[in-house]
């Protein structure tokens, strides 16, 4: 029996494939490589010493998806495939709704057709409404994403909830990630953003390696201890392990489950910069500039539902996140390169 990983060539998907293979699962990756490289899957095989069944296919290509389900005996699906750039989603809402929503619907239709009713879904802390005052977000905090990308993640959740209400045989785990960072400790797989990174950690690592001159810190006047934004950074390997726990859960206990995956601890931008400097021995020059539109002051998880419901808690701290992000960047200054 195999697990289909959609988006398995991507950042979080590739790390999850490593954990699945190490735990003995057979892994089938479905990815259109729109934001990833075939090389990532080869390196997953190298790290684990196991083979991955790779299908270069788009979730919107129904016959291709059916071929995958026909070829493999599929037990469950972990669904990472999505477009994820907030700014781009504002410019291209139709592409985002089409890819993320139509892709999810078509995947679920095909699953139903082949009698596969277990799915782990990648959601995001971005589905939460901005709280009036900083407090840890629990799964029943008010929802209200403020950009098209966030709305696609939220709509995906609603579709899955309705699916479970209509057919309770479905086992669904919705995982709301906070801020995934870091890389596999081997330094062989990691985050490989195209162009100028939007996110803090890849920007910092590119400054450290000399590809960018200095970091712009977006806002120094937030109501936080040092004035910079606070986020709940989570090591991507902790996140990957959370997916295995979620898979165990739905394989043994159908239902509709929602869990935050975060550490419960927030770090400011300047705290991350300081931790990275300690981990890398490199100085990160920075300038404090204006706030980035759409950013909130503070965002961190209450991770207790995942602890109680999945027996999962993040174990890797900020130093390890920085050390692993740095090793990946240093060993792969061009990411996976310009190849496939
Ligand atoms: N990285 C984050 O900060 C973050 C935070 C919260 C949630 N998420 C969610 O986690 C998931 C994985 O994110 P990631 O950071 O690994 O992104 P990523 O871009 O590295 O991975 C997504 C993968 O999906 C593939 N893909 C996209 N559309 C596809 C389609 N229609 N058919 C087949 N493949 C397709 C891409 O080629 C890519 O390999 C996404 O659903 C994202 O929304 C990410
Ligand atoms: O060059 C940069 C980049 C970021 N930041 C700050 O660093 C923090 C983290 O920013 P970033 O890494 O972009 O993460 P978020 O803005 O928290 O958004 C991420 O986390 C959300 C919640 O999971 C997801 O929805 C988004 O897709 C994902 O980009 C924020 O305070 C930013 O203002 C900077 O100061 N300079």
XYZ file of C-alpha atoms in Angstrom, residues 24 42 58 132 162 166 192 228 291 333 340:
11
model
C 8.545 2.141 5.743
C 16.327 12.082 -6.531
C -0.848 18.198 -12.889
C -7.454 42.121 18.373
C -18.435 19.228 3.686
C -21.640 13.965 3.395
C 14.685 26.720 -3.075
C 9.821 43.792 14.875
C 5.980 47.713 7.399
C 24.199 28.210 -3.061
C 15.320 20.124 -14.271
